[in-house]
mmCIF file of C-alpha atoms in Angstrom:
data_model
loop_
_atom_site.group_PDB
_atom_site.id
_atom_site.type_symbol
_atom_site.label_atom_id
_atom_site.label_comp_id
_atom_site.label_asym_id
_atom_site.label_seq_id
_atom_site.Cartn_x
_atom_site.Cartn_y
_atom_site.Cartn_z
ATOM 1 C CA MET A 567 18.614 15.643 1.680
ATOM 2 C CA ARG A 568 16.573 13.016 -0.149
ATOM 3 C CA THR A 569 16.014 11.053 3.089
ATOM 4 C CA LYS A 570 14.800 14.186 4.890
ATOM 5 C CA THR A 571 12.372 14.899 2.049
ATOM 6 C CA ILE A 572 11.034 11.340 2.207
ATOM 7 C CA TRP A 573 10.460 11.502 5.983
ATOM 8 C CA LEU A 574 8.872 14.943 5.731
ATOM 9 C CA THR A 575 6.495 13.685 3.019
ATOM 10 C CA ALA A 576 5.514 10.667 5.142
ATOM 11 C CA LEU A 577 4.848 12.869 8.191
ATOM 12 C CA VAL A 578 2.735 15.319 6.193
ATOM 13 C CA VAL A 579 0.627 12.470 4.797
ATOM 14 C CA LEU A 580 0.106 11.011 8.274
ATOM 15 C CA ALA A 581 -0.789 14.417 9.716
ATOM 16 C CA THR A 582 -3.327 15.317 7.023
ATOM 17 C CA VAL A 583 -5.418 12.148 7.239
ATOM 18 C CA SER A 584 -7.829 12.110 10.197
ATOM 19 C CA GLY A 585 -10.842 10.212 11.468
ATOM 20 C CA ALA A 586 -11.897 7.427 13.858
ATOM 21 C CA ARG A 587 -13.018 3.836 12.970
ATOM 22 C CA ALA A 588 -11.742 0.232 12.103
ATOM 23 C CA VAL A 589 -14.390 0.905 9.677
ATOM 24 C CA ASP A 590 -14.296 3.912 11.991
ATOM 25 C CA GLY A 591 -10.964 5.649 12.297
ATOM 26 C CA LEU A 592 -7.492 6.061 11.021
ATOM 27 C CA GLY A 593 -5.521 2.831 10.761
ATOM 28 C CA VAL A 594 -1.740 2.941 11.019
ATOM 29 C CA GLY A 595 0.444 -0.114 10.665
ATOM 30 C CA LEU A 596 3.146 -1.995 8.806
ATOM 31 C CA ILE A 597 3.346 -3.738 5.460
ATOM 32 C CA LEU A 598 5.884 -6.490 4.880
ATOM 33 C CA GLY A 599 6.759 -7.609 1.388
ATOM 34 C CA GLU A 600 7.892 -5.805 -1.711
ATOM 35 C CA PRO A 601 7.998 -3.004 -0.676
ATOM 36 C CA SER A 602 7.913 -2.888 3.164
ATOM 37 C CA GLY A 603 7.044 0.153 5.227
ATOM 38 C CA ILE A 604 4.408 2.192 7.035
ATOM 39 C CA SER A 605 0.776 1.979 5.950
ATOM 40 C CA ILE A 606 -2.263 4.130 6.719
ATOM 41 C CA LYS A 607 -5.930 3.618 5.870
ATOM 42 C CA LYS A 608 -8.979 5.850 6.160
ATOM 43 C CA TRP A 609 -12.495 4.464 5.698
ATOM 44 C CA ILE A 610 -14.799 6.927 3.896
ATOM 45 C CA THR A 611 -17.958 4.740 3.848
ATOM 46 C CA ASN A 612 -18.803 1.260 5.153
ATOM 47 C CA ASP A 613 -17.230 -0.359 2.074
ATOM 48 C CA ARG A 614 -14.882 2.294 0.604
ATOM 49 C CA ALA A 615 -11.497 3.456 1.851
ATOM 50 C CA PHE A 616 -8.275 5.206 0.944
ATOM 51 C CA ASP A 617 -4.932 3.706 1.876
ATOM 52 C CA ALA A 618 -1.390 4.923 1.444
ATOM 53 C CA ALA A 619 2.094 3.752 2.297
ATOM 54 C CA ALA A 620 5.646 4.984 2.484
ATOM 55 C CA ALA A 621 7.809 1.940 1.847
ATOM 56 C CA TRP A 622 11.287 0.735 0.974
ATOM 57 C CA SER A 623 12.358 -2.050 -1.340
ATOM 58 C CA MET A 624 13.704 -5.207 0.275
ATOM 59 C CA SER A 625 15.813 -6.049 -2.799
ATOM 60 C CA GLU A 626 19.451 -5.122 -3.257
ATOM 61 C CA HIS A 627 18.401 -1.871 -4.956
ATOM 62 C CA GLU A 628 17.809 1.295 -2.945
ATOM 63 C CA ARG A 629 14.225 2.276 -3.699
ATOM 64 C CA PHE A 630 11.620 4.297 -1.850
ATOM 65 C CA GLN A 631 7.970 4.128 -2.876
ATOM 66 C CA PHE A 632 4.953 6.196 -1.955
ATOM 67 C CA HIS A 633 1.596 4.848 -3.069
ATOM 68 C CA ALA A 634 -2.054 5.704 -2.515
ATOM 69 C CA ASP A 635 -5.102 3.629 -3.466
ATOM 70 C CA TYR A 636 -8.890 3.930 -3.552
ATOM 71 C CA LEU A 637 -10.334 0.614 -2.304
ATOM 72 C CA ILE A 638 -13.739 -1.046 -2.635
ATOM 73 C CA HIS A 639 -14.524 -3.815 -0.127
ATOM 74 C CA LYS A 640 -16.888 -6.700 -0.829
ATOM 75 C CA PHE A 641 -18.277 -8.194 2.363
ATOM 76 C CA GLY A 642 -19.891 -11.618 2.032
ATOM 77 C CA TRP A 643 -18.299 -12.682 -1.271
ATOM 78 C CA PHE A 644 -17.186 -15.817 0.508
ATOM 79 C CA ASN A 645 -18.094 -17.108 3.928
ATOM 80 C CA PRO A 646 -15.279 -19.190 5.432
ATOM 81 C CA GLY A 647 -16.971 -19.159 8.832
ATOM 82 C CA VAL A 648 -14.582 -16.621 10.313
ATOM 83 C CA GLN A 649 -16.310 -15.227 13.394
ATOM 84 C CA PRO A 650 -16.779 -12.831 15.084
ATOM 85 C CA GLY A 651 -14.823 -10.495 12.774
ATOM 86 C CA LYS A 652 -15.257 -9.694 9.116
ATOM 87 C CA LEU A 653 -13.283 -11.032 6.146
ATOM 88 C CA PRO A 654 -13.854 -8.812 3.078
ATOM 89 C CA PHE A 655 -12.230 -9.090 -0.329
ATOM 90 C CA TYR A 656 -11.080 -5.756 -1.752
ATOM 91 C CA TYR A 657 -9.893 -4.265 -5.010
ATOM 92 C CA GLY A 658 -9.087 -0.790 -6.203
ATOM 93 C CA ILE A 659 -6.989 1.579 -8.226
ATOM 94 C CA GLY A 660 -4.175 3.870 -7.247
ATOM 95 C CA GLY A 661 -0.852 5.351 -8.120
ATOM 96 C CA ARG A 662 2.735 5.186 -7.020
ATOM 97 C CA ILE A 663 5.867 7.260 -7.166
ATOM 98 C CA ARG A 664 9.108 5.328 -6.837
ATOM 99 C CA LEU A 665 12.501 6.922 -6.236
ATOM 100 C CA ALA A 666 15.442 4.728 -7.194
ATOM 101 C CA ASN A 667 19.110 5.190 -6.416
ATOM 102 C CA ASP A 668 20.672 2.201 -8.084
ATOM 103 C CA ASN A 669 22.109 0.721 -11.246
ATOM 104 C CA TYR A 670 20.088 -2.226 -12.527
ATOM 105 C CA ARG A 671 18.651 -3.959 -15.582
ATOM 106 C CA TYR A 672 15.241 -5.456 -16.111
ATOM 107 C CA TRP A 673 15.427 -9.081 -17.250
ATOM 108 C CA HIS A 674 13.991 -8.173 -20.671
ATOM 109 C CA ASP A 675 15.923 -4.958 -21.210
ATOM 110 C CA GLU A 676 19.575 -4.350 -22.123
ATOM 111 C CA ARG A 677 19.542 -0.772 -20.818
ATOM 112 C CA TYR A 678 20.790 0.165 -17.368
ATOM 113 C CA HIS A 679 18.617 2.397 -15.199
ATOM 114 C CA ALA A 680 19.939 4.570 -12.371
ATOM 115 C CA ASP A 681 18.906 7.462 -10.098
ATOM 116 C CA ARG A 682 15.444 7.920 -11.441
ATOM 117 C CA THR A 683 11.907 8.584 -10.393
ATOM 118 C CA SER A 684 9.125 6.500 -11.909
ATOM 119 C CA VAL A 685 5.377 7.054 -11.823
ATOM 120 C CA GLY A 686 2.876 4.259 -12.238
ATOM 121 C CA VAL A 687 -0.629 2.892 -11.780
ATOM 122 C CA ARG A 688 -1.501 0.213 -9.173
ATOM 123 C CA VAL A 689 -4.449 -2.196 -9.139
ATOM 124 C CA PRO A 690 -4.574 -3.806 -5.662
ATOM 125 C CA PHE A 691 -6.446 -7.035 -4.893
ATOM 126 C CA GLY A 692 -6.561 -8.350 -1.357
ATOM 127 C CA ILE A 693 -8.297 -9.886 1.584
ATOM 128 C CA GLU A 694 -8.375 -8.537 5.123
ATOM 129 C CA TYR A 695 -9.561 -9.611 8.528
ATOM 130 C CA LEU A 696 -11.274 -6.904 10.577
ATOM 131 C CA ALA A 697 -11.152 -7.973 14.228
ATOM 132 C CA ALA A 698 -14.427 -7.601 16.108
ATOM 133 C CA SER A 699 -13.051 -7.221 19.630
ATOM 134 C CA ALA A 700 -10.010 -5.024 18.920
ATOM 135 C CA PRO A 701 -9.318 -2.088 16.605
ATOM 136 C CA LEU A 702 -7.067 -4.257 14.399
ATOM 137 C CA GLU A 703 -6.972 -5.224 10.752
ATOM 138 C CA PHE A 704 -4.766 -7.856 9.086
ATOM 139 C CA PHE A 705 -4.415 -8.019 5.305
ATOM 140 C CA LEU A 706 -2.800 -9.814 2.381
ATOM 141 C CA GLU A 707 -2.610 -8.184 -1.028
ATOM 142 C CA ILE A 708 -1.159 -8.596 -4.495
ATOM 143 C CA VAL A 709 -0.815 -5.544 -6.712
ATOM 144 C CA PRO A 710 -0.098 -5.486 -10.448
ATOM 145 C CA VAL A 711 1.779 -2.273 -11.277
ATOM 146 C CA LEU A 712 2.244 -0.472 -14.595
ATOM 147 C CA ASP A 713 4.972 2.166 -14.541
ATOM 148 C CA LEU A 714 4.180 4.840 -17.129
ATOM 149 C CA ALA A 715 7.054 7.304 -16.885
ATOM 150 C CA PRO A 716 9.885 7.661 -17.678
ATOM 151 C CA ASP A 717 9.584 4.144 -19.223
ATOM 152 C CA THR A 718 6.786 1.632 -19.274
ATOM 153 C CA HIS A 719 7.349 -1.422 -17.113
ATOM 154 C CA VAL A 720 5.009 -4.042 -15.700
ATOM 155 C CA GLY A 721 5.627 -5.414 -12.217
ATOM 156 C CA VAL A 722 3.940 -6.886 -9.180
ATOM 157 C CA ASN A 723 3.987 -5.776 -5.542
ATOM 158 C CA GLY A 724 2.773 -7.999 -2.747
ATOM 159 C CA ALA A 725 2.481 -7.623 1.006
ATOM 160 C CA ILE A 726 1.029 -8.817 4.251
ATOM 161 C CA GLY A 727 0.380 -6.351 7.010
ATOM 162 C CA PHE A 728 -1.649 -5.030 9.871
ATOM 163 C CA ARG A 729 -3.104 -1.729 11.025
ATOM 164 C CA TYR A 730 -4.187 -0.453 14.433
ATOM 165 C CA TYR A 731 -7.180 1.895 14.341
ATOM 166 C CA PHE A 732 -7.151 5.011 16.508
ATOM 167 C CA ARG A 733 -10.634 5.926 17.699
#
């Protein structure tokens, strides 16, 4: 039942986001890292966007995570000579819900945690390459995370990925 709920949630999110631009459209792709899964992004202005992902942990623990972020892109912060595309830095704020079905301990904690849902805040930092000749985007990000409920816990997510933009 839990798996069906997860897939239904992912499909509803994908169906409710619409648009058209690689800075014009809806980008759908994959993220690889911790966690790994399906990613979507919707540009709302030339330098602002929303992204979201439905992802699974690659560790030995069974975890599903849904996250959504508001992103601000800074074009021209550094000029490595990448042409003809664009290479913006981005940062933002967002939230995550993580469903865990495991029995584990944090390295600093003697308590065991199992079958729980946690809610937290994400602060993504990343860099992406927006291809000029194709509706593609490649990105690398690192994301400090602060879980707030049911316990506080600090962690880090990181990923590389790509998105294809439907026009």
